[in-house]
Structure formats: C-alpha cells, structure tokens
mmCIF file of C-alpha atoms and ligand atoms in Angstrom:
data_model
loop_
_atom_site.group_PDB
_atom_site.id
_atom_site.type_symbol
_atom_site.label_atom_id
_atom_site.label_comp_id
_atom_site.label_asym_id
_atom_site.label_seq_id
_atom_site.Cartn_x
_atom_site.Cartn_y
_atom_site.Cartn_z
ATOM 1 C CA MET W 1 -0.004 0.200 0.196
ATOM 2 C CA LEU W 2 1.500 3.562 -0.597
ATOM 3 C CA ILE W 3 1.203 6.078 1.608
ATOM 4 C CA LYS W 4 -0.822 9.581 -0.521
ATOM 5 C CA ASN W 5 -0.078 12.467 -0.039
ATOM 6 C CA ASP W 6 -3.226 14.369 0.318
ATOM 7 C CA ASP W 7 -1.245 17.965 1.301
ATOM 8 C CA ALA W 8 0.884 19.143 -0.846
ATOM 9 C CA SER W 9 1.640 22.039 1.671
ATOM 10 C CA LEU W 10 3.066 18.530 3.855
ATOM 11 C CA THR W 11 6.337 19.142 2.901
ATOM 12 C CA LYS W 12 7.068 21.957 3.196
ATOM 13 C CA GLU W 13 6.334 21.924 7.043
ATOM 14 C CA VAL W 14 8.994 18.855 7.071
ATOM 15 C CA THR W 15 12.114 19.041 7.856
ATOM 16 C CA ASP W 16 14.385 17.368 5.048
ATOM 17 C CA PRO W 17 17.112 15.557 6.532
ATOM 18 C CA GLN W 18 19.297 14.968 2.747
ATOM 19 C CA VAL W 19 18.404 19.103 2.432
ATOM 20 C CA PHE W 20 19.989 19.225 6.087
ATOM 21 C CA LYS W 21 22.868 16.115 5.455
ATOM 22 C CA ALA W 22 23.429 18.539 1.910
ATOM 23 C CA ARG W 23 23.626 21.665 3.291
ATOM 24 C CA ARG W 24 26.009 20.964 6.103
ATOM 25 C CA LYS W 25 27.945 18.942 3.354
ATOM 26 C CA ILE W 26 28.087 22.516 1.184
ATOM 27 C CA ILE W 27 28.715 24.807 3.928
ATOM 28 C CA GLN W 28 31.705 23.148 5.046
ATOM 29 C CA ALA W 29 32.647 22.534 1.688
ATOM 30 C CA ALA W 30 32.404 26.664 0.699
ATOM 31 C CA ILE W 31 34.103 27.162 4.198
ATOM 32 C CA ALA W 32 36.771 25.289 3.025
ATOM 33 C CA LEU W 33 36.336 26.927 -0.476
ATOM 34 C CA GLY W 34 36.234 30.766 2.248
ATOM 35 C CA ALA W 35 32.612 30.927 -0.153
ATOM 36 C CA THR W 36 29.322 31.065 0.861
ATOM 37 C CA ALA W 37 26.735 27.964 0.831
ATOM 38 C CA SER W 38 24.893 27.382 -2.726
ATOM 39 C CA VAL W 39 21.710 27.780 -1.518
ATOM 40 C CA SER W 40 19.845 26.415 -4.962
ATOM 41 C CA ALA W 41 21.993 24.006 -4.588
ATOM 42 C CA ALA W 42 20.729 22.927 -1.836
ATOM 43 C CA ALA W 43 16.796 23.179 -3.060
ATOM 44 C CA ASN W 44 17.728 20.999 -5.889
ATOM 45 C CA GLU W 45 18.657 18.379 -3.344
ATOM 46 C CA LYS W 46 15.344 18.864 -1.878
ATOM 47 C CA LYS W 47 14.096 16.835 -5.003
ATOM 48 C CA ALA W 48 15.173 13.663 -3.900
ATOM 49 C CA TYR W 49 12.661 13.647 -0.765
ATOM 50 C CA GLN W 50 9.342 14.944 -2.465
ATOM 51 C CA HIS W 51 8.475 11.330 -3.603
ATOM 52 C CA VAL W 52 8.367 10.047 -0.203
ATOM 53 C CA PRO W 53 4.374 9.080 0.499
ATOM 54 C CA ILE W 54 3.397 10.965 3.637
ATOM 55 C CA GLY W 55 0.795 10.034 5.318
ATOM 56 C CA PRO W 56 -1.390 11.994 7.698
ATOM 57 C CA TYR W 57 -0.562 10.871 11.029
ATOM 58 C CA SER W 58 2.950 13.452 10.244
ATOM 59 C CA LYS W 59 1.037 15.967 8.982
ATOM 60 C CA LYS W 60 2.633 18.715 10.703
ATOM 61 C CA LEU W 61 5.587 17.625 12.413
ATOM 62 C CA GLN W 62 9.069 17.475 11.680
ATOM 63 C CA VAL W 63 11.312 14.978 10.703
ATOM 64 C CA THR W 64 13.583 13.583 13.362
ATOM 65 C CA ASP W 65 17.525 14.909 12.165
ATOM 66 C CA TYR W 66 19.400 11.916 11.224
ATOM 67 C CA GLU W 67 21.628 11.545 13.213
ATOM 68 C CA ASP W 68 19.291 12.045 16.104
ATOM 69 C CA ALA W 69 17.649 8.715 15.375
ATOM 70 C CA ILE W 70 21.760 7.625 14.843
ATOM 71 C CA ASN W 71 22.886 8.194 17.376
ATOM 72 C CA TYR W 72 20.314 7.289 20.342
ATOM 73 C CA THR W 73 19.795 3.484 19.985
ATOM 74 C CA ASN W 74 18.428 0.275 21.850
ATOM 75 C CA PHE W 75 20.350 -2.489 21.535
ATOM 76 C CA TYR W 76 20.392 -4.543 24.712
ATOM 77 C CA GLU W 77 22.485 -7.214 23.105
ATOM 78 C CA PHE W 78 25.098 -5.077 22.955
ATOM 79 C CA SER W 79 24.542 -1.847 25.734
ATOM 80 C CA THR W 80 21.259 -0.919 28.055
ATOM 81 C CA ASN W 81 23.241 2.630 27.471
ATOM 82 C CA LYS W 82 21.692 4.211 23.687
ATOM 83 C CA LYS W 83 25.393 5.682 22.811
ATOM 84 C CA ASP W 84 27.103 2.581 23.965
ATOM 85 C CA SER W 85 24.884 0.667 21.712
ATOM 86 C CA THR W 86 24.929 2.459 18.490
ATOM 87 C CA VAL W 87 29.549 2.164 18.326
ATOM 88 C CA LEU W 88 29.586 -1.204 19.496
ATOM 89 C CA ALA W 89 26.650 -2.002 17.152
ATOM 90 C CA GLN W 90 29.029 -0.807 14.319
ATOM 91 C CA ALA W 91 30.748 -4.939 15.519
ATOM 92 C CA LEU W 92 27.141 -6.496 13.627
ATOM 93 C CA LYS W 93 27.601 -9.188 10.902
ATOM 94 C CA ILE W 94 25.375 -8.625 8.410
ATOM 95 C CA SER W 95 27.046 -10.220 5.006
ATOM 96 C CA PRO W 96 25.489 -12.754 4.660
ATOM 97 C CA TRP W 97 22.392 -12.785 6.494
ATOM 98 C CA GLN W 98 20.052 -15.635 5.808
ATOM 99 C CA VAL W 99 16.555 -15.415 7.775
ATOM 100 C CA LEU W 100 14.939 -18.400 8.854
ATOM 101 C CA ILE W 101 10.757 -19.319 7.921
ATOM 102 C CA GLU W 102 9.096 -22.259 10.235
ATOM 103 C CA GLY W 103 6.311 -23.276 12.298
ATOM 104 C CA GLU W 104 3.168 -23.427 10.562
ATOM 105 C CA VAL W 105 3.859 -22.291 6.987
ATOM 106 C CA ASP W 106 3.721 -24.742 3.908
ATOM 107 C CA LYS W 107 7.063 -22.586 2.800
ATOM 108 C CA PRO W 108 8.993 -23.167 5.222
ATOM 109 C CA GLY W 109 13.111 -22.743 4.930
ATOM 110 C CA LEU W 110 16.897 -20.826 5.349
ATOM 111 C CA TYR W 111 16.307 -17.498 2.844
ATOM 112 C CA ASP W 112 18.869 -15.470 1.536
ATOM 113 C CA PHE W 113 17.947 -12.156 2.729
ATOM 114 C CA GLU W 114 18.835 -10.795 -0.980
ATOM 115 C CA ASP W 115 16.372 -13.444 -2.539
ATOM 116 C CA ILE W 116 13.597 -12.384 0.135
ATOM 117 C CA LEU W 117 14.280 -8.311 -1.690
ATOM 118 C CA LYS W 118 14.204 -9.420 -4.697
ATOM 119 C CA LYS W 119 10.200 -10.927 -4.219
ATOM 120 C CA VAL W 120 9.115 -7.968 -2.141
ATOM 121 C CA ASN W 121 8.500 -4.131 -3.373
ATOM 122 C CA LEU W 122 10.815 -1.476 -1.658
ATOM 123 C CA GLU W 123 8.668 1.571 -0.351
ATOM 124 C CA GLU W 124 9.509 4.994 1.544
ATOM 125 C CA ARG W 125 7.220 5.712 4.245
ATOM 126 C CA ILE W 126 7.093 8.275 7.094
ATOM 127 C CA TYR W 127 6.440 6.553 10.627
ATOM 128 C CA ARG W 128 5.720 7.884 13.220
ATOM 129 C CA PHE W 129 7.715 6.102 16.429
ATOM 130 C CA ARG W 130 6.725 6.387 20.245
ATOM 131 C CA CYS W 131 9.720 4.497 22.380
ATOM 132 C CA VAL W 132 8.080 3.507 25.822
ATOM 133 C CA GLU W 133 10.461 5.095 27.912
ATOM 134 C CA ALA W 134 8.572 8.319 26.596
ATOM 135 C CA TRP W 135 10.266 9.890 23.485
ATOM 136 C CA SER W 136 9.769 9.643 20.298
ATOM 137 C CA MET W 137 10.603 11.099 16.481
ATOM 138 C CA VAL W 138 8.977 10.719 13.104
ATOM 139 C CA VAL W 139 11.625 8.657 10.728
ATOM 140 C CA PRO W 140 11.749 7.345 7.206
ATOM 141 C CA TRP W 141 11.896 3.870 6.718
ATOM 142 C CA ILE W 142 12.487 2.372 3.722
ATOM 143 C CA GLY W 143 10.991 -1.574 4.078
ATOM 144 C CA PHE W 144 8.673 -3.458 2.332
ATOM 145 C CA PRO W 145 4.780 -4.705 3.555
ATOM 146 C CA LEU W 146 5.233 -7.827 5.737
ATOM 147 C CA HIS W 147 2.500 -9.471 4.227
ATOM 148 C CA GLN W 148 4.019 -9.458 0.694
ATOM 149 C CA LEU W 149 6.411 -12.142 2.240
ATOM 150 C CA ILE W 150 3.831 -13.568 4.895
ATOM 151 C CA LYS W 151 2.069 -14.577 1.275
ATOM 152 C CA GLN W 152 4.863 -15.640 -0.088
ATOM 153 C CA VAL W 153 5.907 -18.703 2.613
ATOM 154 C CA GLN W 154 1.390 -19.086 2.628
ATOM 155 C CA PRO W 155 0.823 -20.147 6.925
ATOM 156 C CA THR W 156 -1.864 -22.766 6.986
ATOM 157 C CA SER W 157 -4.869 -22.290 8.650
ATOM 158 C CA ARG W 158 -3.580 -22.465 11.923
ATOM 159 C CA ALA W 159 -1.503 -20.054 11.593
ATOM 160 C CA LYS W 160 -2.615 -17.019 14.563
ATOM 161 C CA PHE W 161 0.313 -15.688 15.893
ATOM 162 C CA VAL W 162 4.698 -14.602 14.166
ATOM 163 C CA GLU W 163 7.175 -14.678 16.440
ATOM 164 C CA PHE W 164 9.908 -12.834 15.340
ATOM 165 C CA THR W 165 14.383 -13.580 16.594
ATOM 166 C CA THR W 166 17.302 -11.121 16.614
ATOM 167 C CA VAL W 167 20.308 -12.802 15.814
ATOM 168 C CA LEU W 168 23.095 -14.089 18.584
ATOM 169 C CA GLN W 169 26.527 -13.172 17.847
ATOM 170 C CA PRO W 170 28.029 -13.321 21.028
ATOM 171 C CA ASP W 171 31.614 -12.111 20.510
ATOM 172 C CA VAL W 172 30.642 -9.204 19.563
ATOM 173 C CA MET W 173 27.736 -8.255 21.412
ATOM 174 C CA PRO W 174 28.827 -7.282 25.210
ATOM 175 C CA GLY W 175 25.237 -7.453 26.469
ATOM 176 C CA LEU W 176 24.232 -11.396 25.897
ATOM 177 C CA ARG W 177 26.807 -11.806 28.973
ATOM 178 C CA TYR W 178 23.726 -9.702 31.574
ATOM 179 C CA SER W 179 20.852 -11.033 31.752
ATOM 180 C CA SER W 180 18.777 -7.589 31.308
ATOM 181 C CA LEU W 181 16.817 -9.339 28.800
ATOM 182 C CA LYS W 182 15.906 -12.752 27.904
ATOM 183 C CA TRP W 183 18.172 -13.615 24.773
ATOM 184 C CA PRO W 184 17.841 -14.024 22.247
ATOM 185 C CA TYR W 185 15.768 -11.078 22.112
ATOM 186 C CA THR W 186 11.964 -11.848 20.219
ATOM 187 C CA GLU W 187 8.833 -10.238 19.805
ATOM 188 C CA GLY W 188 5.549 -11.703 18.099
ATOM 189 C CA LEU W 189 2.794 -10.002 16.337
ATOM 190 C CA ARG W 190 -0.774 -11.111 16.250
ATOM 191 C CA MET W 191 -1.674 -12.552 12.667
ATOM 192 C CA ASP W 192 -4.166 -9.928 11.325
ATOM 193 C CA GLU W 193 -2.177 -7.657 13.117
ATOM 194 C CA ALA W 194 1.317 -8.576 10.368
ATOM 195 C CA MET W 195 -0.723 -8.460 7.726
ATOM 196 C CA HIS W 196 -1.461 -4.955 8.063
ATOM 197 C CA PRO W 197 -0.739 -2.984 5.215
ATOM 198 C CA LEU W 198 0.572 -0.545 7.865
ATOM 199 C CA THR W 199 3.464 -3.344 9.537
ATOM 200 C CA LEU W 200 7.306 -2.654 7.571
ATOM 201 C CA MET W 201 10.147 -4.887 7.094
ATOM 202 C CA ALA W 202 12.266 -1.417 7.516
ATOM 203 C CA THR W 203 15.989 -2.142 5.183
ATOM 204 C CA GLY W 204 16.912 1.248 5.376
ATOM 205 C CA MET W 205 16.391 4.799 6.507
ATOM 206 C CA TYR W 206 15.827 8.788 5.419
ATOM 207 C CA ASP W 207 17.193 7.116 1.443
ATOM 208 C CA GLU W 208 20.225 5.176 3.264
ATOM 209 C CA LYS W 209 20.693 1.454 4.221
ATOM 210 C CA LEU W 210 19.485 0.489 7.741
ATOM 211 C CA PRO W 211 22.479 1.482 10.386
ATOM 212 C CA LYS W 212 23.416 -1.713 11.699
ATOM 213 C CA GLN W 213 23.059 0.275 15.180
ATOM 214 C CA ASN W 214 19.091 0.538 14.356
ATOM 215 C CA GLY W 215 18.609 -3.263 12.963
ATOM 216 C CA ALA W 216 20.332 -4.043 10.213
ATOM 217 C CA PRO W 217 19.702 -5.231 7.435
ATOM 218 C CA LEU W 218 16.071 -5.566 8.649
ATOM 219 C CA ARG W 219 13.865 -5.309 10.980
ATOM 220 C CA LEU W 220 10.392 -5.037 12.057
ATOM 221 C CA VAL W 221 8.308 -1.032 12.037
ATOM 222 C CA VAL W 222 4.926 -1.574 14.001
ATOM 223 C CA PRO W 223 4.046 1.976 13.687
ATOM 224 C CA TRP W 224 0.827 1.701 16.360
ATOM 225 C CA LYS W 225 2.974 0.218 18.626
ATOM 226 C CA TYR W 226 5.525 0.729 21.646
ATOM 227 C CA GLY W 227 8.820 0.798 20.050
ATOM 228 C CA PHE W 228 9.769 -2.664 21.420
ATOM 229 C CA LYS W 229 8.093 -4.343 19.063
ATOM 230 C CA SER W 230 10.719 -3.277 16.211
ATOM 231 C CA ILE W 231 13.002 -5.978 16.636
ATOM 232 C CA LYS W 232 16.275 -5.477 15.085
ATOM 233 C CA SER W 233 18.075 -7.890 13.297
ATOM 234 C CA ILE W 234 15.947 -11.079 12.563
ATOM 235 C CA ILE W 235 17.243 -14.358 11.348
ATOM 236 C CA LYS W 236 13.549 -15.931 12.073
ATOM 237 C CA ILE W 237 9.905 -15.753 11.506
ATOM 238 C CA ARG W 238 7.754 -18.837 13.190
ATOM 239 C CA PHE W 239 3.808 -18.783 11.981
ATOM 240 C CA LEU W 240 1.931 -20.629 15.936
ATOM 241 C CA GLU W 241 -1.134 -21.153 16.501
ATOM 242 C CA ASN W 242 -0.288 -20.154 20.071
ATOM 243 C CA MET W 243 0.614 -16.647 20.765
ATOM 244 C CA PRO W 244 4.948 -16.817 22.070
ATOM 245 C CA SER W 245 6.647 -15.321 24.538
ATOM 246 C CA THR W 246 8.772 -11.616 23.941
ATOM 247 C CA ALA W 247 11.838 -10.977 25.518
ATOM 248 C CA TRP W 248 10.621 -7.494 27.206
ATOM 249 C CA ASN W 249 7.027 -9.670 29.098
ATOM 250 C CA THR W 250 8.561 -12.525 29.874
ATOM 251 C CA SER W 251 11.619 -10.164 31.427
ATOM 252 C CA ALA W 252 8.471 -7.521 33.581
ATOM 253 C CA PRO W 253 4.838 -9.054 32.388
ATOM 254 C CA GLY W 254 3.936 -6.467 34.898
ATOM 255 C CA GLU W 255 5.856 -3.730 33.118
ATOM 256 C CA TYR W 256 5.379 -4.573 28.834
ATOM 257 C CA GLY W 257 2.157 -6.727 27.854
ATOM 258 C CA PHE W 258 2.235 -8.212 24.051
ATOM 259 C CA TYR W 259 0.302 -6.379 22.167
ATOM 260 C CA ALA W 260 2.215 -2.590 23.140
ATOM 261 C CA ASN W 261 -0.609 -0.886 21.312
ATOM 262 C CA VAL W 262 0.773 2.640 22.550
ATOM 263 C CA ASN W 263 -1.994 3.924 24.413
ATOM 264 C CA PRO W 264 -2.225 7.416 26.901
ATOM 265 C CA ALA W 265 -4.928 6.311 28.948
ATOM 266 C CA VAL W 266 -2.624 2.870 30.194
ATOM 267 C CA PRO W 267 0.757 4.938 32.193
ATOM 268 C CA HIS W 268 3.382 2.099 32.476
ATOM 269 C CA PRO W 269 3.107 0.835 36.108
ATOM 270 C CA ARG W 270 6.427 3.364 36.898
ATOM 271 C CA TRP W 271 5.570 6.773 34.749
ATOM 272 C CA SER W 272 2.849 8.270 32.134
ATOM 273 C CA GLN W 273 2.665 7.617 28.829
ATOM 274 C CA ALA W 274 -0.247 10.563 28.243
ATOM 275 C CA ARG W 275 3.206 12.821 26.628
ATOM 276 C CA GLU W 276 6.459 12.614 24.524
ATOM 277 C CA ARG W 277 9.971 14.006 24.190
ATOM 278 C CA VAL W 278 10.122 14.593 20.581
ATOM 279 C CA LEU W 279 13.386 13.299 19.927
ATOM 280 C CA GLY W 280 16.184 16.172 19.278
ATOM 281 C CA ALA W 281 13.396 19.200 20.462
ATOM 282 C CA SER W 282 15.280 21.792 22.423
ATOM 283 C CA ILE W 283 14.435 20.825 26.326
ATOM 284 C CA PHE W 284 12.423 24.159 26.480
ATOM 285 C CA THR W 285 10.043 22.620 23.411
ATOM 286 C CA PRO W 286 7.246 21.219 25.221
ATOM 287 C CA LYS W 287 6.158 17.672 25.594
ATOM 288 C CA ARG W 288 4.075 16.483 23.101
ATOM 289 C CA LYS W 289 0.361 14.567 24.115
ATOM 290 C CA THR W 290 0.602 11.514 23.351
ATOM 291 C CA GLU W 291 -2.399 9.577 20.744
ATOM 292 C CA LYS W 292 -3.783 6.356 21.005
ATOM 293 C CA PHE W 293 -2.435 3.784 18.453
ATOM 294 C CA ASN W 294 0.364 6.745 17.945
ATOM 295 C CA GLY W 295 -2.219 8.868 15.471
ATOM 296 C CA TYR W 296 -2.770 5.249 13.603
ATOM 297 C CA GLY W 297 -5.956 5.162 14.813
ATOM 298 C CA GLU W 298 -8.030 5.333 11.845
ATOM 299 C CA GLN W 299 -6.253 2.851 10.450
ATOM 300 C CA VAL W 300 -5.887 0.318 13.025
ATOM 301 C CA ALA W 301 -8.289 0.231 15.708
ATOM 302 C CA ALA W 302 -10.971 -1.816 14.333
ATOM 303 C CA LEU W 303 -8.561 -4.896 14.917
ATOM 304 C CA TYR W 304 -9.192 -3.995 18.393
ATOM 305 C CA SER W 305 -13.222 -3.484 18.407
ATOM 306 C CA GLY W 306 -14.155 -5.270 21.601
ATOM 307 C CA MET W 307 -10.871 -5.886 23.355
ATOM 308 C CA ASN W 308 -10.521 -4.196 27.153
ATOM 309 C CA LEU W 309 -7.685 -2.484 25.902
ATOM 310 C CA LYS W 310 -6.403 -2.034 30.149
ATOM 311 C CA LYS W 311 -6.387 -4.892 30.269
ATOM 312 C CA TYR W 312 -4.647 -6.536 27.277
ATOM 313 C CA TYR W 313 -1.787 -3.594 27.270
HETATM 314 N N1 MTE A 1 15.469 -5.617 18.674
HETATM 315 C C1 MTE A 1 16.291 -5.285 19.260
HETATM 316 N N2 MTE A 1 16.817 -6.910 19.110
HETATM 317 N N3 MTE A 1 17.130 -5.892 20.956
HETATM 318 C C2 MTE A 1 16.697 -4.099 21.308
HETATM 319 O O1 MTE A 1 17.085 -3.945 22.718
HETATM 320 N N4 MTE A 1 15.157 -2.758 21.397
HETATM 321 C C3 MTE A 1 13.846 -2.089 21.177
HETATM 322 C C4 MTE A 1 13.731 -2.087 19.723
HETATM 323 N N5 MTE A 1 14.563 -3.750 19.035
HETATM 324 C C5 MTE A 1 15.114 -3.914 20.951
HETATM 325 C C6 MTE A 1 15.289 -3.825 19.554
HETATM 326 C C7 MTE A 1 13.251 -0.789 22.267
HETATM 327 S S1 MTE A 1 12.918 -0.985 23.214
HETATM 328 C C8 MTE A 1 13.114 0.357 21.132
HETATM 329 S S2 MTE A 1 12.674 1.944 21.761
HETATM 330 C C9 MTE A 1 13.262 0.646 19.116
HETATM 331 O O2 MTE A 1 13.943 -1.277 19.189
HETATM 332 C C10 MTE A 1 14.361 1.594 19.446
HETATM 333 O O3 MTE A 1 14.782 1.115 17.994
HETATM 334 P P1 MTE A 1 15.949 2.201 17.398
HETATM 335 O O4 MTE A 1 17.004 1.863 17.988
HETATM 336 O O5 MTE A 1 16.181 2.189 15.870
HETATM 337 O O6 MTE A 1 15.345 3.782 18.247
#
C-alpha cells in the first residue's frame, strides 16, 4: 500500500534530513573554499525527498534529524546505554544474512536476505515512532509490507501468531553477558496485525541502508505500537498457533504486555504514557501529547474492537 500525500503543503512542514546533510556538506565545502553556501544546490537536493509518501499521521510533525535517529538507539544485545549501543553495534556482522522461516507454514526454509529482497517491493514511508520510555521520533523508513513476505511463504490455517527472533553474535554482543532481557530477543504479532498494510519490514532509513545500530539488515516497524515491538536484526520468523512469549513481556510481565499498543490512557506502572519528548527538540519545547495508537487509530482501531485495552496492554 502506498500512503498517499493528499496535502501538498506537508512537504514544506517537514525538515528534510537529506537537505540538512546536504547543506552541512555544502557549508563545509564552502568554508573550505572561502565561499558562501549555495542555496540553490540545497534546494535541488530537496527534490530527492518529494516522492516520499507522507501519511496524514505525520502532518505538522518534523522528520527527526538523521544524526539523532542513528545516535540514540536501544539495542540491549550491545548495551543498555543508548550511545554505547550505537558504537558497539558497528561490529555486527550482517553479510551474508539468512532468515529462517518455520512453523505453521507451507514453504518453510532458510531464505537468503538478498532473495527475499528480489520478491518484494521496497517503498519509503514516514512513520511516527514512540518508545515506551516516552521519547518519540518521525522516521522515513525504507522497507516492504510484511504481508508481502507472509503471502509468499503461505501460512497454514493454524497460524494465528508470528514470532520474530534477533540474531545472537556473542563474540560482538557484550550485552548478552547480562540478563537485562531473556536472549535471544524475540517479539510477536497476532496474524492480523502482521498482515496489516502499515506493518513494515524495514531495510533502510533516510534513503540509506539500515544502520547496524538501528537493526540492519532487517527490522520490524509497527507504527501504532511502542518501539520495543520493532525487533532488530531478524534471523527467524516462526508461524504459531499460540501466542508466543516476547523478550520484554517475559522479563517484566507487569510492565510490558504482548500488544504494546501506544495508549496514553494506560500508564506504564512506573511513569505516565500521556506525553512524549520529541527526540532532538530543545529542552524548552513542551512535551507532545501522545495519541492513542500513536495517531494511527483510523487505520488500526478495528483490529481491537471489543477488547479491553487496559487488560490487554
Ligand atoms: N531489538 C533488539 N534485538 N534488541 C533491543 O534491545 N530494543 C527495542 C527495539 N528493538 C531492541 C530491539 C526498543 S526498546 C526500541 S525503543 C527500539 O528498538 C529502538 O529502535 P531505534 O534504536 O532504532 O530507535
């Protein structure tokens, strides 16, 4: 599904990270030459972003600066510190990469990442992202809707859930020595959530390949759920009849549920979830009000009709 941009003015409201990066390069080059920066060159760069489909949900929100999005990461296999994980993750080995598909599926197997890419359509989508720790960003992801892969491997009628597993590379992942979470990191979705057109398997961001610290070469992005659902560096996808356990739910069941839908009305036991700190914003900028389903209610609320979302958090 391509997300249509019905509002031509949206592009003006978005801080284009490519422009930011290009301007910085131009300014650096200009300083080196003793000349002033060329504004028209930066304007040309902006065209590169005009094809990006921006959904109504990102209206009036600024795209997070690339530098902020890649330098403040959660990747506990490396470190629980958001800056250390960014540095340590550079040691992750991502080539060759294979994904094991197993469980309730007619076409199980070990698939080469490159072969998966040949059979899907990559798109660029700007999604809101909301971490359970109450910070948020707006990221232009590159990826393919997960349903494209699911349809190819043909789940059986017994498949009701999908489980994802992150790679284990103990030689380069110092965080695995600590029991901050149960390793390997796993996550799960109900089948209808996995098939939803907004659910993305990301392979890149900001017009570039996915940085290692952000989950290269393949990570999940579910824009209406808290960030911990966005499992990184996936090596296994398993189709199941029963709900799988997940890394955070296993470690702290009272704090992190299976569903993890963004919901300002359900506080985390140790803090409110009603407001969010926009990553990169100045300390004087007031926090934003968090929206139910992270602003994607129109698209996804029907998945949960009749469910008590305080109980199934
Ligand atoms: N995936 C793995 N394998 N390990 C992790 O520690 N952290 C999760 C999620 N995916 C995590 C993970 C959490 S808590 C968040 S908020 C997001 O990744 C952060 O994504 P980002 O670092 O790209 O912003």
